Coordinates of C-alpha atoms in Angstrom, one line a residue:
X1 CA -44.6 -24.3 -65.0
X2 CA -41.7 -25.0 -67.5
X3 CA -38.2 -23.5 -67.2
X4 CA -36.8 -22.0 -70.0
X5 CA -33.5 -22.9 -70.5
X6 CA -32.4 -19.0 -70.0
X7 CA -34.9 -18.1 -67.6
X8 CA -36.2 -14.8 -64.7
X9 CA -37.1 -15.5 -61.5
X10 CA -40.1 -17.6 -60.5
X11 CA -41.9 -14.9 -58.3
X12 CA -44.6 -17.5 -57.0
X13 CA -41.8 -19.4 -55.9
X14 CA -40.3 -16.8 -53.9
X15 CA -43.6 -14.9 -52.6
X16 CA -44.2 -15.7 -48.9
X17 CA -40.9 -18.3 -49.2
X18 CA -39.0 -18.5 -45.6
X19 CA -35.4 -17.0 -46.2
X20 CA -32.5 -16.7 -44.1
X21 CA -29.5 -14.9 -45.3
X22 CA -26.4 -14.4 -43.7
X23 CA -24.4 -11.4 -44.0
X24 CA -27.2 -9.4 -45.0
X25 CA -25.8 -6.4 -43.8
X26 CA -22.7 -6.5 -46.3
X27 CA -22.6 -5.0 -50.0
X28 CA -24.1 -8.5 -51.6
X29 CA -26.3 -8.7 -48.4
X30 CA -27.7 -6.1 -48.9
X31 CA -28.6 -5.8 -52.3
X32 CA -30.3 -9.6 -52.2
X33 CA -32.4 -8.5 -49.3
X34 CA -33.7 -5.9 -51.3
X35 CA -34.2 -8.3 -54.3
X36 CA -35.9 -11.0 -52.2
X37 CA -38.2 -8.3 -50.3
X38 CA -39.3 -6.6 -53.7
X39 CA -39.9 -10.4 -54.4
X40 CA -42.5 -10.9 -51.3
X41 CA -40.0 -13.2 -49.4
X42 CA -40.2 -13.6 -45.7
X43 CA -35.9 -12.9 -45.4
X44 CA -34.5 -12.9 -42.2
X45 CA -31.2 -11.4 -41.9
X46 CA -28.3 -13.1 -39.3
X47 CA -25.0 -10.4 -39.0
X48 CA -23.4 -8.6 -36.4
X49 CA -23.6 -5.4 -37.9
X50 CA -22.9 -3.0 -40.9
X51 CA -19.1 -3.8 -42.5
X52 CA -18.4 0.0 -43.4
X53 CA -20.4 3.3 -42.4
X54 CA -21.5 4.7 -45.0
X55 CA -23.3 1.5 -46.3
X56 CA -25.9 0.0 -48.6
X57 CA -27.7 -1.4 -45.7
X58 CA -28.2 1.6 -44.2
X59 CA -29.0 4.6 -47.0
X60 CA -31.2 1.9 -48.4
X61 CA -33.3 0.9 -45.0
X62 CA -32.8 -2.4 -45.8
X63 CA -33.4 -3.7 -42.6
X64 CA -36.6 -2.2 -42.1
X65 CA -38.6 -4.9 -44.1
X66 CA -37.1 -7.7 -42.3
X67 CA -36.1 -9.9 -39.2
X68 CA -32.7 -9.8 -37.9
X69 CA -30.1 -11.7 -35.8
X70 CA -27.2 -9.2 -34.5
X71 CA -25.0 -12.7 -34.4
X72 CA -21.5 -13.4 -35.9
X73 CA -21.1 -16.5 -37.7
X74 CA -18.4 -17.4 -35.4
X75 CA -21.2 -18.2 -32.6
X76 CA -22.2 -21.6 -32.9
X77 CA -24.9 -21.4 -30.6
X78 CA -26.1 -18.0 -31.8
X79 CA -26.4 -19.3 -35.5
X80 CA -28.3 -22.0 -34.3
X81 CA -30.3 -20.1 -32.2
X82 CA -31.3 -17.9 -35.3
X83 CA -32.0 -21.0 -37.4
X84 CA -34.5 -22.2 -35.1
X85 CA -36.2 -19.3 -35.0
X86 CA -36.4 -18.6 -38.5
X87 CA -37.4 -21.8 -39.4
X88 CA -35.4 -21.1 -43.5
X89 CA -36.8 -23.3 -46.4
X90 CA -33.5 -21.5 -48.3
X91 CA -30.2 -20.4 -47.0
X92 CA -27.8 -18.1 -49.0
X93 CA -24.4 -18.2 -46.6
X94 CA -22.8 -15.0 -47.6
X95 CA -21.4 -13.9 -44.4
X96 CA -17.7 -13.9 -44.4
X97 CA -13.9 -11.8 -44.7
X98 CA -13.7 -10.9 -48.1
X99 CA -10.3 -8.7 -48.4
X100 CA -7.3 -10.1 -49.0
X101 CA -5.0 -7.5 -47.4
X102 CA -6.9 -7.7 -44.5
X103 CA -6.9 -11.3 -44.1
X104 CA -2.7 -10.5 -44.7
X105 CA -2.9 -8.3 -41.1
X106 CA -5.8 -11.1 -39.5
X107 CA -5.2 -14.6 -40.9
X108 CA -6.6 -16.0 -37.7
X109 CA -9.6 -14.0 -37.9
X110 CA -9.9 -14.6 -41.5
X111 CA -10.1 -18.6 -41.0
X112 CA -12.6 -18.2 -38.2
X113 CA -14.8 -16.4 -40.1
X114 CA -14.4 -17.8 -43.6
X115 CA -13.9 -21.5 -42.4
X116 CA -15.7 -22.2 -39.0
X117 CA -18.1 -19.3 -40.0
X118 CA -19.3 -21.5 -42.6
X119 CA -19.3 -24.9 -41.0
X120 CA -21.3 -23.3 -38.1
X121 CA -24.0 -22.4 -41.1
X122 CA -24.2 -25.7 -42.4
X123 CA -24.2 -27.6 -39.0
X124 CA -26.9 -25.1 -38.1
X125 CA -28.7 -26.0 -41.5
X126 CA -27.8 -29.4 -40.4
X127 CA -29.9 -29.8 -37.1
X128 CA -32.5 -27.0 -38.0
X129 CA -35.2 -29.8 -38.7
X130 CA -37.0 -30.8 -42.1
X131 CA -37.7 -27.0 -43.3
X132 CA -34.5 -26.0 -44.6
X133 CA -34.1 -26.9 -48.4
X134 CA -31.7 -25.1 -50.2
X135 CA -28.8 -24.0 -48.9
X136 CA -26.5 -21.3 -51.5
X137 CA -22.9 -21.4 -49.9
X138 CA -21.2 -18.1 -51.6
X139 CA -17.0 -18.3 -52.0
X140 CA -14.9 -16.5 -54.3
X141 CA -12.9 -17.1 -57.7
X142 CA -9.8 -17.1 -55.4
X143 CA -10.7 -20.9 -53.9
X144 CA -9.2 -22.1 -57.2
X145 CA -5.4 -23.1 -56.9
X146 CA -2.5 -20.4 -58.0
X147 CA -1.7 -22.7 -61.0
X148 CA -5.3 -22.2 -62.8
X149 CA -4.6 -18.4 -63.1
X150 CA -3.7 -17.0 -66.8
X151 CA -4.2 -20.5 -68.3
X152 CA -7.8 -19.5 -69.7
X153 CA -10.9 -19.5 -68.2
X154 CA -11.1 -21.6 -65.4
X155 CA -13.9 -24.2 -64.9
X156 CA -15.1 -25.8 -61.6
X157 CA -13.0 -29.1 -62.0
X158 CA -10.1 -27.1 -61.1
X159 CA -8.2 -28.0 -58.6
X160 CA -9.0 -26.0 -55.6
X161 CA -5.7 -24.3 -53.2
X162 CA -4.3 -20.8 -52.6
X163 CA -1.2 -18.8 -51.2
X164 CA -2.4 -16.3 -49.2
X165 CA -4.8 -16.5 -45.9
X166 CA -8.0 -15.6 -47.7
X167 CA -7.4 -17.6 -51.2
X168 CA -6.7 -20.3 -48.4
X169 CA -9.7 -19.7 -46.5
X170 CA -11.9 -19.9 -49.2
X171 CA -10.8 -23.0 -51.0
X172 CA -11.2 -24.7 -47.4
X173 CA -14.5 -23.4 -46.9
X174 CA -15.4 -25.1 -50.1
X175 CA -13.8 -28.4 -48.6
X176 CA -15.9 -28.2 -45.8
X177 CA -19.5 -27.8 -47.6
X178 CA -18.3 -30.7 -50.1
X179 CA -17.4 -32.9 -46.7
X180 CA -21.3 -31.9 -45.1
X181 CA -22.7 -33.0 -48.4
X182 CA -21.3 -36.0 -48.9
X183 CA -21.7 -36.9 -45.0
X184 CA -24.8 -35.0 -43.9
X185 CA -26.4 -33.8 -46.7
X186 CA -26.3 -37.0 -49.0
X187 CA -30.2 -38.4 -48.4
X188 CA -33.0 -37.3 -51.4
X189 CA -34.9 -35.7 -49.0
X190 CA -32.4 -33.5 -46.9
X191 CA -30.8 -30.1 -47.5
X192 CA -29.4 -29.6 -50.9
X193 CA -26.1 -28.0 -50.5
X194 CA -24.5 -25.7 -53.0
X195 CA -21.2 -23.4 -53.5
X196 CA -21.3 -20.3 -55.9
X197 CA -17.9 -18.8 -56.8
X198 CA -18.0 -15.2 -58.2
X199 CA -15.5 -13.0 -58.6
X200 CA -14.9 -8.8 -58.6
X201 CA -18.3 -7.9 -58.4
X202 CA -19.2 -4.4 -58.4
X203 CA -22.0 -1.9 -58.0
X204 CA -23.4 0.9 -56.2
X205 CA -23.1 0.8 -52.4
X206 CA -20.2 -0.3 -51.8
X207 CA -17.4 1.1 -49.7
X208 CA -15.1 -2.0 -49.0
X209 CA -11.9 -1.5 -47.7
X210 CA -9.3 -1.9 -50.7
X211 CA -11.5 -2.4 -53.8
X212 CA -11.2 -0.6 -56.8
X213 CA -14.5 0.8 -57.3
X214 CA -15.4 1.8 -53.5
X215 CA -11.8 3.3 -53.4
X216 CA -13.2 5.6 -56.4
X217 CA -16.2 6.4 -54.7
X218 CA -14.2 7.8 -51.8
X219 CA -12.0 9.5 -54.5
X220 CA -14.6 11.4 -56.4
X221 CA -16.5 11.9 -52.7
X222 CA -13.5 13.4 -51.2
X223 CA -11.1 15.1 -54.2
X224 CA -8.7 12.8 -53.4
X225 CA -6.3 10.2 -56.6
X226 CA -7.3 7.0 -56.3
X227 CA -4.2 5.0 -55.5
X228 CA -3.9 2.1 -58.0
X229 CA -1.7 -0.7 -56.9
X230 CA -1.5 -3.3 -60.2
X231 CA -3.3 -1.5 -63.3
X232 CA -2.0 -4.4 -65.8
X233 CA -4.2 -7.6 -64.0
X234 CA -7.0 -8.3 -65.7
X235 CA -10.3 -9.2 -63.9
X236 CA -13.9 -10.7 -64.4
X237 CA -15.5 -7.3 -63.4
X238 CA -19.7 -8.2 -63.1
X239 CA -22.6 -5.7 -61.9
X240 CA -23.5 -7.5 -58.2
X241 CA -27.3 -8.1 -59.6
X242 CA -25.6 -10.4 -62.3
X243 CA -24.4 -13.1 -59.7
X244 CA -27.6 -12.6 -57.4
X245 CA -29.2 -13.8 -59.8
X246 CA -27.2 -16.8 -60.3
X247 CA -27.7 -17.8 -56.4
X248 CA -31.6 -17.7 -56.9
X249 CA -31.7 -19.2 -59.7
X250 CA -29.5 -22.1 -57.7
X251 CA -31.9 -21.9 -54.8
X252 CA -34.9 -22.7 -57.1
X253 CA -33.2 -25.6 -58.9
X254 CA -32.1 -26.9 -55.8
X255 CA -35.7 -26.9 -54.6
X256 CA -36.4 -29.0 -57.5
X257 CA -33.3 -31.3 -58.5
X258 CA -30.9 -32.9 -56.3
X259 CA -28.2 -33.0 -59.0
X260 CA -27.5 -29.6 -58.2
X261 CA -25.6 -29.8 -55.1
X262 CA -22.1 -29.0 -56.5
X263 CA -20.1 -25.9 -57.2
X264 CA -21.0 -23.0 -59.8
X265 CA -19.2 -20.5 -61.0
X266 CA -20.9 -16.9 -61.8
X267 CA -18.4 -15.1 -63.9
X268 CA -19.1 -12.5 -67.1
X269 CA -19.0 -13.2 -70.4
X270 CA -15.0 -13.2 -71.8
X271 CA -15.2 -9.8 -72.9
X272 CA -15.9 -8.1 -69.9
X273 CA -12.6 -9.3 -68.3
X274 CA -10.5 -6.2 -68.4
X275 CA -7.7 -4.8 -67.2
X276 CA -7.7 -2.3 -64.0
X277 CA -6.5 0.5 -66.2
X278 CA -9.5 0.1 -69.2
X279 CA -12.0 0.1 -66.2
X280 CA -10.2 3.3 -64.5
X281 CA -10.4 5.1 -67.7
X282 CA -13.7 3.5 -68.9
X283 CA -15.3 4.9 -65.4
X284 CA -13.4 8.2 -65.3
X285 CA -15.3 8.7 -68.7
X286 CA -18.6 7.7 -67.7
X287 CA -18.0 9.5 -64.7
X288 CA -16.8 13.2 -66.8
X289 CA -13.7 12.8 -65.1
X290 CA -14.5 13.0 -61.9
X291 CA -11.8 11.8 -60.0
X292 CA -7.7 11.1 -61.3
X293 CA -5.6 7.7 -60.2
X294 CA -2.2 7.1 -59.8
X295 CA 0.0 3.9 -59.3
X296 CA 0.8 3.0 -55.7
X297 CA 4.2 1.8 -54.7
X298 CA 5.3 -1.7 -55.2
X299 CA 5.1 -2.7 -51.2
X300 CA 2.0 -5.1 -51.9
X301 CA 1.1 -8.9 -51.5
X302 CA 1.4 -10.5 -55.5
X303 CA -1.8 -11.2 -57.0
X304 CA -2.8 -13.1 -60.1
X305 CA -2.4 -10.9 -63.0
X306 CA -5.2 -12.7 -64.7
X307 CA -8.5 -14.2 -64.2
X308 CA -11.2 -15.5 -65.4
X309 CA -14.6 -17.9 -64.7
X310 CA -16.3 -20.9 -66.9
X311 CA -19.4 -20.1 -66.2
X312 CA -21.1 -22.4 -68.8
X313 CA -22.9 -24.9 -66.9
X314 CA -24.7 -22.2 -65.0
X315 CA -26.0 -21.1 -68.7
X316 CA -26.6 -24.7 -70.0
X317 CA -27.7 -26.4 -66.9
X318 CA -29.2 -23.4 -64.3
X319 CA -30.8 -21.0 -67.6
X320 CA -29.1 -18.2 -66.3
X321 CA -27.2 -15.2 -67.7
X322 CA -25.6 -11.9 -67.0
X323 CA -28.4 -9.5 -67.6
X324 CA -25.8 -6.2 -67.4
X325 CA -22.5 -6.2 -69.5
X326 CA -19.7 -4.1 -67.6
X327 CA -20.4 -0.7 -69.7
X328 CA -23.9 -1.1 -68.5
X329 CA -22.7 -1.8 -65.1
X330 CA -20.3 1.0 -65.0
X331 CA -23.2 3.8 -66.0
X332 CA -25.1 1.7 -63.2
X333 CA -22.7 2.3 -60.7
X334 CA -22.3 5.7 -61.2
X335 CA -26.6 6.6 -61.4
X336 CA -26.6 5.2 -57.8
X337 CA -23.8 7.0 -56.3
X338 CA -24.3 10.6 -57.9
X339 CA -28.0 10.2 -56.4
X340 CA -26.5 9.4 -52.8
X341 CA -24.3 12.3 -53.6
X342 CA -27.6 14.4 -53.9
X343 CA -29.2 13.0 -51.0
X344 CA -31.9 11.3 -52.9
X345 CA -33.8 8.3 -51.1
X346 CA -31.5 5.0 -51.9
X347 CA -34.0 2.8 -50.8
X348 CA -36.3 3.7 -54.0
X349 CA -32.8 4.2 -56.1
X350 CA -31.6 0.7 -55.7
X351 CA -35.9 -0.7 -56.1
X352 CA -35.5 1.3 -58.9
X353 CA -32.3 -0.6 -60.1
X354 CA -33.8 -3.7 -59.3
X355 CA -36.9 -3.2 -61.3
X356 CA -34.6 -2.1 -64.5
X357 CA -32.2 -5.5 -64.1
X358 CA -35.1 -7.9 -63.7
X359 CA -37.0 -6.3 -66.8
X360 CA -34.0 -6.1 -69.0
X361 CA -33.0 -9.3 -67.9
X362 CA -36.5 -10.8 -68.7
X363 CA -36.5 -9.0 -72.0
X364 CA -33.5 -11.0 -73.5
X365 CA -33.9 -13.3 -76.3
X366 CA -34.4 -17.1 -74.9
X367 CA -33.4 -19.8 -77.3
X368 CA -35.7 -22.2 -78.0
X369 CA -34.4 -25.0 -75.8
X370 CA -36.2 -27.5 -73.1
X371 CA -36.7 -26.6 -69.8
X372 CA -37.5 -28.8 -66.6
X373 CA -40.8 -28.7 -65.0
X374 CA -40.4 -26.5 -61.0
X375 CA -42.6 -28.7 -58.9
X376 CA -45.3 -26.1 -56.6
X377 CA -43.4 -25.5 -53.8
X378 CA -44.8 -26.9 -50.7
X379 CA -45.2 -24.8 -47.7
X380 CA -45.5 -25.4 -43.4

């Protein structure tokens, strides 16, 4: 089959395809095992549990339609353990510490996780035998160095750094898939390693611990202002199905063309980086005002007061696109929560939401431009 060069998913790729994803019990986790399940993928999950209670994974069942691992990424042997027995063709690495205040009260066990977490994964991938393909290493926005902030959006040449444990964190785990591609990863027919950067993504289900949209939900769930700490920095706000689709799309072209293996970045279009303040008042309204914010004292760890991705080779080069702009996302956001709020099954819900992405997403106008032939996908 061609490619277009904006493209949907390749469902006969996906159908019956072994996939083993780690942090499936987190926000992102969870939502891309429901994707690949609706898809017919064979996923097997490899976490050591639920990251907050109430959660995505749970309201939506999501483990009930596949394996799991209970295993942190910080156990070598468990990792490899689950490797061998879910024999992956793809890998999507998502497991990891992704708050920055708490990596400010654990920087130890941020490093562990984010750093030795991931080289565990790929050493795993590494020895797991000839099955494992594609491997979609997930970072952040914040790998990129303190000096690429408010100078425009920022490409994947950038040089990588941070300031903070988790900025650090993440640029290293970068530094570490580049050095097992180079050195283990560099023959045609090996694993094809790749990192996706994506920043401030949001969507229904989440209740991470200091993020703007989960701390609403816990404002409009419990009556209480949402405590707002720097309503000036601007952000690349995204709908989680926008950069989920980004990593599959990755998978499949790793599959196909070595010349993948690199970095991408997932980020919205230039218009849906906003401030804190437009989205708090943007959501309030979509929301009927159901919740009120306030500014928090000034006892908090400086952060960038502007950001924003390049995500242009991912158009040109992987066909892909945001499917949801962040209006759309916002009225997405708040369809999923008031049906928790009414006890409503969020298993169908977020099936539901799925459905309406990948249709929507299909439905866009594709410009007439070549694709690459996806070889059939051979199978054990």
């Amino acid at each position: 089959m061609k490619i277009p060069a904006y493209m949907a998913l390749d469902h006969e790729f996906w159908t019956g395809r072994r996939v083993l994803i780690t942090g499936h019990t987190g926000f992102k986790g969870a939502w891309l095992s429901l994707w690949l399940q609706s898809l017919g993928a064979d996923v097997t999950g490899l976490a050591g549990g639920p990251p907050t209670t109430p959660s995505l994974y749970e309201l939506a069942r999501v483990g009930d339609a596949m394996t799991e691992h209970d295993v942190d990424v910080r156990d070598a042997r468990g990792v490899r353990e689950a490797f061998a027995a879910a024999a992956p063709e793809v890998v999507v690495h998502l497991a990891g510490q992704p708050i920055v205040r708490r990596a400010l009260e654990d920087p130890l066990g941020t490093l562990e996780v984010n750093v030795m977490g991931t080289a565990n994964v790929l050493d795993a991938a590494r020895t797991a035998g000839p099955d494992v393909r594609a491997v979609v290493v997930v970072t952040t926005d914040k790998c990129y160095a303190p000096a690429n902030a408010g100078t425009g959006a920022v490409g994947e040449r950038a040089p990588l750094g941070g300031e903070d444990p988790y900025s650090t964190s993440k640029a290293c785990a970068e530094l570490v898939t580049a050095a097992f591609r180079r050195t283990f990863f560099a023959a045609a027919a090996g694993p094809r390693v790749a990192t996706a950067r994506t920043g401030n993504v949001i969507g229904g289900g989440d209740w991470g611990r200091d993020r703007l949209v989960p701390d609403i939900v816990r404002a409009v769930e419990s009556g209480s202002a949402v405590r707002v700490r720097n309503p000036a920095a601007s952000r690349p706000w995204q709908h989680v199905l926008n950069p989920l689709s980004g990593y599959l799309l990755l998978a499949q072209h790793l599959w196909q063309d070595p010349a993948s293996a690199r970095a991408w970045n997932f980020g919205p279009p230039a218009h849906d980086t906003r401030s804190v303040s437009w989205l708090l008042q943007r959501l309030a309204a979509v929301w009927n005002g159901a919740f009120r914010w306030e500014q928090d004292g000034p006892s908090h760890p400086v952060e960038s007061t502007y950001l924003e991705l390049d995500a242009g080779a991912a158009r040109r080069e992987l066909g892909w696109r945001p499917a949801w702009d962040l209006e759309r996302a916002l009225r997405q956001i708040v369809a999923w929560h008031t049906a928790a709020l009414a006890g409503e099954d969020m298993r169908r819900v977020s099936l539901a939401q799925l459905e309406r992405f990948g249709a929507e997403w299909s439905a866009q106008p594709q410009p007439p431009r070549p694709g690459i032939a996806l070889a059939p996908a051979a199978r054990a």
